[in-house]
mmCIF file of C-alpha atoms in Angstrom:
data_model
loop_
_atom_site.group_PDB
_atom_site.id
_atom_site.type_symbol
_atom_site.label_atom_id
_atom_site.label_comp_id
_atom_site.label_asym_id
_atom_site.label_seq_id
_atom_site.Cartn_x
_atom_site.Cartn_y
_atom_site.Cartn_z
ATOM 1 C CA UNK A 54 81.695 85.627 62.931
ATOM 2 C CA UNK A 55 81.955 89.507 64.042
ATOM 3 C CA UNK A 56 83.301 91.991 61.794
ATOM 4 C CA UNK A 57 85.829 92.563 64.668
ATOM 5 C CA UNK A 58 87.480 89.034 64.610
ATOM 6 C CA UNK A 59 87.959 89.350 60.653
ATOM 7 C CA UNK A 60 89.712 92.085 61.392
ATOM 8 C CA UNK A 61 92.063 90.775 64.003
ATOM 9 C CA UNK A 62 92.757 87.274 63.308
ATOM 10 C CA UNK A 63 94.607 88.739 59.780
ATOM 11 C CA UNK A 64 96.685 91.249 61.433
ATOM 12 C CA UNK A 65 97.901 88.501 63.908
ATOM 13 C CA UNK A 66 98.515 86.178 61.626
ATOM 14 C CA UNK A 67 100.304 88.983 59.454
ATOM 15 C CA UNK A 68 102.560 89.690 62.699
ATOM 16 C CA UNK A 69 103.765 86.247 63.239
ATOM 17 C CA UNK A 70 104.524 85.904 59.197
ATOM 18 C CA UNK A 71 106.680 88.858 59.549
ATOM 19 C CA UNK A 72 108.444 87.409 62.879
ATOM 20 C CA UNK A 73 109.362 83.894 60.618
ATOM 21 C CA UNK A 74 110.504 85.950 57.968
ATOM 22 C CA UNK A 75 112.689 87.563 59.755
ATOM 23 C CA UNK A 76 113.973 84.699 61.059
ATOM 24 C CA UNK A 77 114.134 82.649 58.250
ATOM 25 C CA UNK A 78 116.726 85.461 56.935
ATOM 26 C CA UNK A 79 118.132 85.363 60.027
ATOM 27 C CA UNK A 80 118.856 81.286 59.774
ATOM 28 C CA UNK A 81 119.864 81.477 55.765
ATOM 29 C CA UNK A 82 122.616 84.268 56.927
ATOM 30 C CA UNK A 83 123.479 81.907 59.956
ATOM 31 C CA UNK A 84 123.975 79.390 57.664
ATOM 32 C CA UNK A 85 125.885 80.706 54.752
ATOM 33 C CA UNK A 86 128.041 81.859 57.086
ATOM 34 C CA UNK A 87 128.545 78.404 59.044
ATOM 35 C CA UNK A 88 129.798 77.080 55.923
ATOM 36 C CA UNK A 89 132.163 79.965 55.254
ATOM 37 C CA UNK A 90 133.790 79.232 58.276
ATOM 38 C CA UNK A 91 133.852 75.549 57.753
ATOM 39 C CA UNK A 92 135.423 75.793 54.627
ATOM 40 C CA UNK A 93 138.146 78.532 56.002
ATOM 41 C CA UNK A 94 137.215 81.130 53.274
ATOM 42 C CA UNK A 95 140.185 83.190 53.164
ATOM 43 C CA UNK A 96 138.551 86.703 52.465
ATOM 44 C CA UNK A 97 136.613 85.994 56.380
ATOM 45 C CA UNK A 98 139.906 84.266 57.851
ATOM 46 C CA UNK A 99 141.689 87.441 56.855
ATOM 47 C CA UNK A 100 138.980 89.748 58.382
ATOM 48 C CA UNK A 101 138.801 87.683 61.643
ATOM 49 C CA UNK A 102 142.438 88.170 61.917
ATOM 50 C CA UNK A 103 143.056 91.439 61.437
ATOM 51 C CA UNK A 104 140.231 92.439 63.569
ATOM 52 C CA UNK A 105 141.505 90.175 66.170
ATOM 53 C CA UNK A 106 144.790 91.040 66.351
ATOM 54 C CA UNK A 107 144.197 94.723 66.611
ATOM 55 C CA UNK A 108 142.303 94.484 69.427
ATOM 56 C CA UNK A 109 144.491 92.279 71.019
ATOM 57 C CA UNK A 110 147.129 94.633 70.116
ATOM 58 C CA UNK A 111 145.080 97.591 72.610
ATOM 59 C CA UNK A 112 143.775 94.814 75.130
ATOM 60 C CA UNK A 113 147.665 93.418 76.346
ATOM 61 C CA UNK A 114 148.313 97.414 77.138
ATOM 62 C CA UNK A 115 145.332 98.216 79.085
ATOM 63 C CA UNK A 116 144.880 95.438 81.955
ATOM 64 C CA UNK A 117 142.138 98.149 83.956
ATOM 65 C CA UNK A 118 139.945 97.564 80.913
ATOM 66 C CA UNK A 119 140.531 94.114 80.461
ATOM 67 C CA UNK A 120 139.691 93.485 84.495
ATOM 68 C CA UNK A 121 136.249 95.217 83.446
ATOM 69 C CA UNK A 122 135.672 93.019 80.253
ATOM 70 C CA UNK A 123 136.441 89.902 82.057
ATOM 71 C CA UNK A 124 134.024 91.263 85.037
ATOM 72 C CA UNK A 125 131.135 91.923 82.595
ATOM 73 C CA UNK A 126 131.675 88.854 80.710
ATOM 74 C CA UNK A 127 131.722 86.399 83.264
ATOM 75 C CA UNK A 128 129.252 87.792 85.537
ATOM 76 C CA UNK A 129 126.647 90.256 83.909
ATOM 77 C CA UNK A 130 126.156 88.923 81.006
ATOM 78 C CA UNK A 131 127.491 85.128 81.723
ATOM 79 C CA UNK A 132 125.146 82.476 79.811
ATOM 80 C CA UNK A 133 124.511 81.050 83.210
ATOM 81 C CA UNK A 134 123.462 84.800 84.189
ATOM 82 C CA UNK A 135 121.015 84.808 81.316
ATOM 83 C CA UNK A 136 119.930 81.436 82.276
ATOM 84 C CA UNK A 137 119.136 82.429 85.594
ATOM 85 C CA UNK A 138 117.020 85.406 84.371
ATOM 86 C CA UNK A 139 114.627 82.951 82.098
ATOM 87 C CA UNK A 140 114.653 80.377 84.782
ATOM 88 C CA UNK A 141 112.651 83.209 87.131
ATOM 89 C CA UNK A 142 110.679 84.464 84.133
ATOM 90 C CA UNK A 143 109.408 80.147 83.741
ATOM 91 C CA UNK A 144 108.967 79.969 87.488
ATOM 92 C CA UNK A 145 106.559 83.089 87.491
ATOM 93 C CA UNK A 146 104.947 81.938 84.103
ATOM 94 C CA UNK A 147 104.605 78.200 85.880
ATOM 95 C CA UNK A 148 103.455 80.020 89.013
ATOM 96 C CA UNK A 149 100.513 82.181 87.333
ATOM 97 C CA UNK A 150 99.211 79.329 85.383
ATOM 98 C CA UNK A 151 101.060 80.328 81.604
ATOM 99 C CA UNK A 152 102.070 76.743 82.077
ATOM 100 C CA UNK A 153 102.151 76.145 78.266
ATOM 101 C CA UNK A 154 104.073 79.562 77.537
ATOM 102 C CA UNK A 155 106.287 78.597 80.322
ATOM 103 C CA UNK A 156 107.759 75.219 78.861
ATOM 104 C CA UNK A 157 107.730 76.836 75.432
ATOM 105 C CA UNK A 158 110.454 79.556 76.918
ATOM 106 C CA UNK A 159 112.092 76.722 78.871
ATOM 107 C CA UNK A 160 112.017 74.743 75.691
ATOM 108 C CA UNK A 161 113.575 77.140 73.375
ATOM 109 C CA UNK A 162 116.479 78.052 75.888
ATOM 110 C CA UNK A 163 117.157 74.645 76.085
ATOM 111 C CA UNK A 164 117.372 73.889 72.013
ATOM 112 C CA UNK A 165 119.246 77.044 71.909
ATOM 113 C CA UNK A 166 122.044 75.238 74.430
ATOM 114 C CA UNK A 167 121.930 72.267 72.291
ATOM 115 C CA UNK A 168 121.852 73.888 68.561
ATOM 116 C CA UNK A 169 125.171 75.946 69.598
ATOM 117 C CA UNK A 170 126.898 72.856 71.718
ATOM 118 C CA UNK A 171 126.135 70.987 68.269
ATOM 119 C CA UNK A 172 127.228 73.568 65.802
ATOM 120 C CA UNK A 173 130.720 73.738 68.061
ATOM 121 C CA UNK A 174 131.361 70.148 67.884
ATOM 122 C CA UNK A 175 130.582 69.737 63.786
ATOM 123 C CA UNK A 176 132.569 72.650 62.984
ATOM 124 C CA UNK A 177 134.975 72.394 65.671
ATOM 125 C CA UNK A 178 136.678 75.553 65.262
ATOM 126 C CA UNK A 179 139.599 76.497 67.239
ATOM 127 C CA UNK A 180 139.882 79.778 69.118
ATOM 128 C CA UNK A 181 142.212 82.569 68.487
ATOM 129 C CA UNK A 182 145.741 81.609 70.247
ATOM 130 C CA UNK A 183 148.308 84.469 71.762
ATOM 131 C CA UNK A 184 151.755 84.189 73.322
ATOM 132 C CA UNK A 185 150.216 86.669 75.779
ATOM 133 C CA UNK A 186 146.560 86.036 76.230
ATOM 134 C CA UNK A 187 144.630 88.004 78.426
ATOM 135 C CA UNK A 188 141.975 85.553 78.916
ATOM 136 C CA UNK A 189 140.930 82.472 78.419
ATOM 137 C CA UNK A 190 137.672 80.052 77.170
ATOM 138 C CA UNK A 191 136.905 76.347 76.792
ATOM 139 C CA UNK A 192 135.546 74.089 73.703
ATOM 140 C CA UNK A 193 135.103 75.433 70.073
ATOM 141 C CA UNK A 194 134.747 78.648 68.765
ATOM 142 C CA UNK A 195 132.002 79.045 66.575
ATOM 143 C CA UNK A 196 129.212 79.656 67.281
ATOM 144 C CA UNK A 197 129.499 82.054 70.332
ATOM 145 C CA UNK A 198 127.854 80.643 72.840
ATOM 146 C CA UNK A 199 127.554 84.261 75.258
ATOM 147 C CA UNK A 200 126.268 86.288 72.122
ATOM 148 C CA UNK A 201 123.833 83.714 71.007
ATOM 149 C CA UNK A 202 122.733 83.005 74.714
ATOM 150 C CA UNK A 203 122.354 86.843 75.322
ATOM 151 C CA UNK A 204 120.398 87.121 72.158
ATOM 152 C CA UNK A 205 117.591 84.026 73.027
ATOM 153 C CA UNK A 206 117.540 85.170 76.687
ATOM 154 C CA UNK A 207 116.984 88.993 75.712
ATOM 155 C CA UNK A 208 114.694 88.227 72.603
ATOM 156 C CA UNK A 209 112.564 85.840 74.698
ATOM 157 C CA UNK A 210 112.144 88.410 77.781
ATOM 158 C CA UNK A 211 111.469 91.524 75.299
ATOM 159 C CA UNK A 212 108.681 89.042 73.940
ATOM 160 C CA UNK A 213 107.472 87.941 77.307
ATOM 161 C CA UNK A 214 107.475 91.888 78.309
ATOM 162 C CA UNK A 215 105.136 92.700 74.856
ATOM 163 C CA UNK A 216 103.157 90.078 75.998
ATOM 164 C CA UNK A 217 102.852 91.655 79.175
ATOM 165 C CA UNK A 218 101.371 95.217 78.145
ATOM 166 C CA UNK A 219 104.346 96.803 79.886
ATOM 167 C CA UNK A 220 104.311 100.354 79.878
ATOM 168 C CA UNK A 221 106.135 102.370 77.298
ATOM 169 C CA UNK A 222 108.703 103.709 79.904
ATOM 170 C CA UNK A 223 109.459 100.153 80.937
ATOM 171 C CA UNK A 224 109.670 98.718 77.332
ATOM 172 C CA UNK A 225 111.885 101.019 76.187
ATOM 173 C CA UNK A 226 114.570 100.618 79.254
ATOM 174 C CA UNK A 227 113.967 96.899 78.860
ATOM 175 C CA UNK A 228 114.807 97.247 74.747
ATOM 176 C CA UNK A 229 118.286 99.503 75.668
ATOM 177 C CA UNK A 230 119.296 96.879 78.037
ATOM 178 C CA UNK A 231 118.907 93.820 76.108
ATOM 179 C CA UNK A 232 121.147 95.744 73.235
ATOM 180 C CA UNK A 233 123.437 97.103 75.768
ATOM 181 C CA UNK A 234 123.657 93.249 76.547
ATOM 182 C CA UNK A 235 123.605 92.042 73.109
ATOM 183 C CA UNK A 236 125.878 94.175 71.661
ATOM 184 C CA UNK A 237 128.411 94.615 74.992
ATOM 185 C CA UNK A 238 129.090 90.964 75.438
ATOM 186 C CA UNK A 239 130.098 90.597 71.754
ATOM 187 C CA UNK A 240 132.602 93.283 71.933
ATOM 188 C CA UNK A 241 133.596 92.087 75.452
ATOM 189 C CA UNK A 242 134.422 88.565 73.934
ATOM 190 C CA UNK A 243 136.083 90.004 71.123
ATOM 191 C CA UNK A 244 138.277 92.311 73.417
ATOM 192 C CA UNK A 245 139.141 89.165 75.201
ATOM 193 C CA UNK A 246 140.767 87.625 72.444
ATOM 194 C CA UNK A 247 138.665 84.105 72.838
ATOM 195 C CA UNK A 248 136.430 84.490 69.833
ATOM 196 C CA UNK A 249 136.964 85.829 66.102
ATOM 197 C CA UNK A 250 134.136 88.160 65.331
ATOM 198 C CA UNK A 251 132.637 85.605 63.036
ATOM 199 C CA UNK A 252 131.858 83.564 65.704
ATOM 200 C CA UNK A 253 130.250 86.555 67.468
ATOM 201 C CA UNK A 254 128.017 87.139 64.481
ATOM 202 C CA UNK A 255 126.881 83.686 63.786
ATOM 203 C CA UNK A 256 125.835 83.873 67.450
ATOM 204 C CA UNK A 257 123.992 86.605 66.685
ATOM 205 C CA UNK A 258 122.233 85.338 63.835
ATOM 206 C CA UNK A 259 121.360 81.479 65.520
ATOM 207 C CA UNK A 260 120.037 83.412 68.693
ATOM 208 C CA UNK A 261 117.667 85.750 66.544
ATOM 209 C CA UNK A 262 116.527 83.040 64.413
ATOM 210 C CA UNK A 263 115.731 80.775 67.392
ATOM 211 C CA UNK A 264 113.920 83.329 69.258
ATOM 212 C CA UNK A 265 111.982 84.260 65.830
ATOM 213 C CA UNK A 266 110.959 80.665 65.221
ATOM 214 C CA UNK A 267 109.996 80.203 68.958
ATOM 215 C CA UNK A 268 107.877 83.630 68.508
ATOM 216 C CA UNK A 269 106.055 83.279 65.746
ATOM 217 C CA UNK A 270 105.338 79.340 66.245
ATOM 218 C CA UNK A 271 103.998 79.882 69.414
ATOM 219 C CA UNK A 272 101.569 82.759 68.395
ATOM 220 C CA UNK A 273 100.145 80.479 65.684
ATOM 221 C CA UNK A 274 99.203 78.027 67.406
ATOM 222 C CA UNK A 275 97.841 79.764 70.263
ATOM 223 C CA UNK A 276 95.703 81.597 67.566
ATOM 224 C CA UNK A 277 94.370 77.977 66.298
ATOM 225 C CA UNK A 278 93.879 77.015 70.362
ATOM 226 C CA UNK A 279 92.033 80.244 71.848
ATOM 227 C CA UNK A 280 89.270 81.372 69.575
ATOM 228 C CA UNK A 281 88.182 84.964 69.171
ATOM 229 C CA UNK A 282 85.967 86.866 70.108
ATOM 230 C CA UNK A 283 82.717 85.857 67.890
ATOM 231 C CA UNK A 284 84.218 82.841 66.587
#
């Protein structure tokens, strides 16, 4: 074995130990606070309300914004949006022979529909309710399913992008979009009144554990498959 490939094959495997700690954080938080929210612990019912209601407060006087915050949320940054975006990004994996890489991707988008259709129906928690709403969403509240679909679809492209070699011009408007995204369709569901901005985090939290699992078991095994150079 080369010099070379003891050198590299550490500072992988280093890389993808940092990626599963991260998402193993990411998972604990997810869960602590799944069971904070099962259990109705006052201190984050309180928050969610307060936050809620003063933003429903602003959002029944200003209808212009609201328009723009249903407009983003249903069609920029819509799940099925998202969806659409990894479904092209499989296609062209499938297409240039990644075929492996490709049903990982399609994979993990798929266990990320199921884990937060799952989480819904255990917890089943019910959204916030107005006299006036200015919007209105379907099935249970937590977890989010736009913030933890923008999250997996975002995390997985950034990934497939690194992967890539992309240039540094192109990574870096690629990394403000997917937090423009990230961040924008969590406030824009908040603003809306249909989530409680624990659901938004614990969105959050599944999506980047997901994507961190997907990440990091992916490059380990495709470190076992594909030997070095010198091996």
């Amino acid at each position: 074995m080369h010099h070379s490939t003891l050198l590299s094959r550490p500072n992988h495997t280093r890389s993808s130990r940092q990626v599963l700690r991260t998402g193993t954080v990411c998972a604990a938080l997810a869960l602590v606070l799944l069971v904070l929210v099962a259990v109705r612990w006052s201190p984050l019912m309180d928050l969610d309300r307060t936050v809620s209601d003063a933003l429903h407060r602003r959002a029944v006087t200003e209808p212009g914004l609201v328009h723009v915050n249903r407009v983003l949320t249903d069609w920029l940054w819509d799940p099925w949006t998202m969806r659409a975006l990894i479904t092209v990004a499989v296609v062209a994996l499938w297409w240039r022979g990644a075929r492996l890489l490709a049903g990982w991707v399609a994979a993990t988008t798929l266990a990320s529909s199921l884990l937060q259709q799952g989480i819904k129906a255990a917890v089943g928690r019910e959204r916030p309710r107005w006299p006036d709403p200015v919007d209105s969403a379907h099935y249970a509240a937590f977890p989010s399913g736009h913030a933890m679909t923008a999250v997996v679809s975002c995390g997985l492209l950034l990934w497939l992008l690194r992967r890539h070699g992309t240039g540094p011009r192109m990574w870096r408007a690629a990394l403000a979009a997917a937090w423009v995204s990230v961040l924008g369709v969590g406030a824009t569901r908040l603003y809306l009144g249909v989530h409680w901005p624990s659901d938004v985090l614990g969105g959050w939290l599944l999506g980047a554990a997901l994507v961190a699992f997907a990440v990091a078991g992916f490059e380990r095994y495709e470190s076992r498959e594909r030997p070095l150079p010198g091996d």
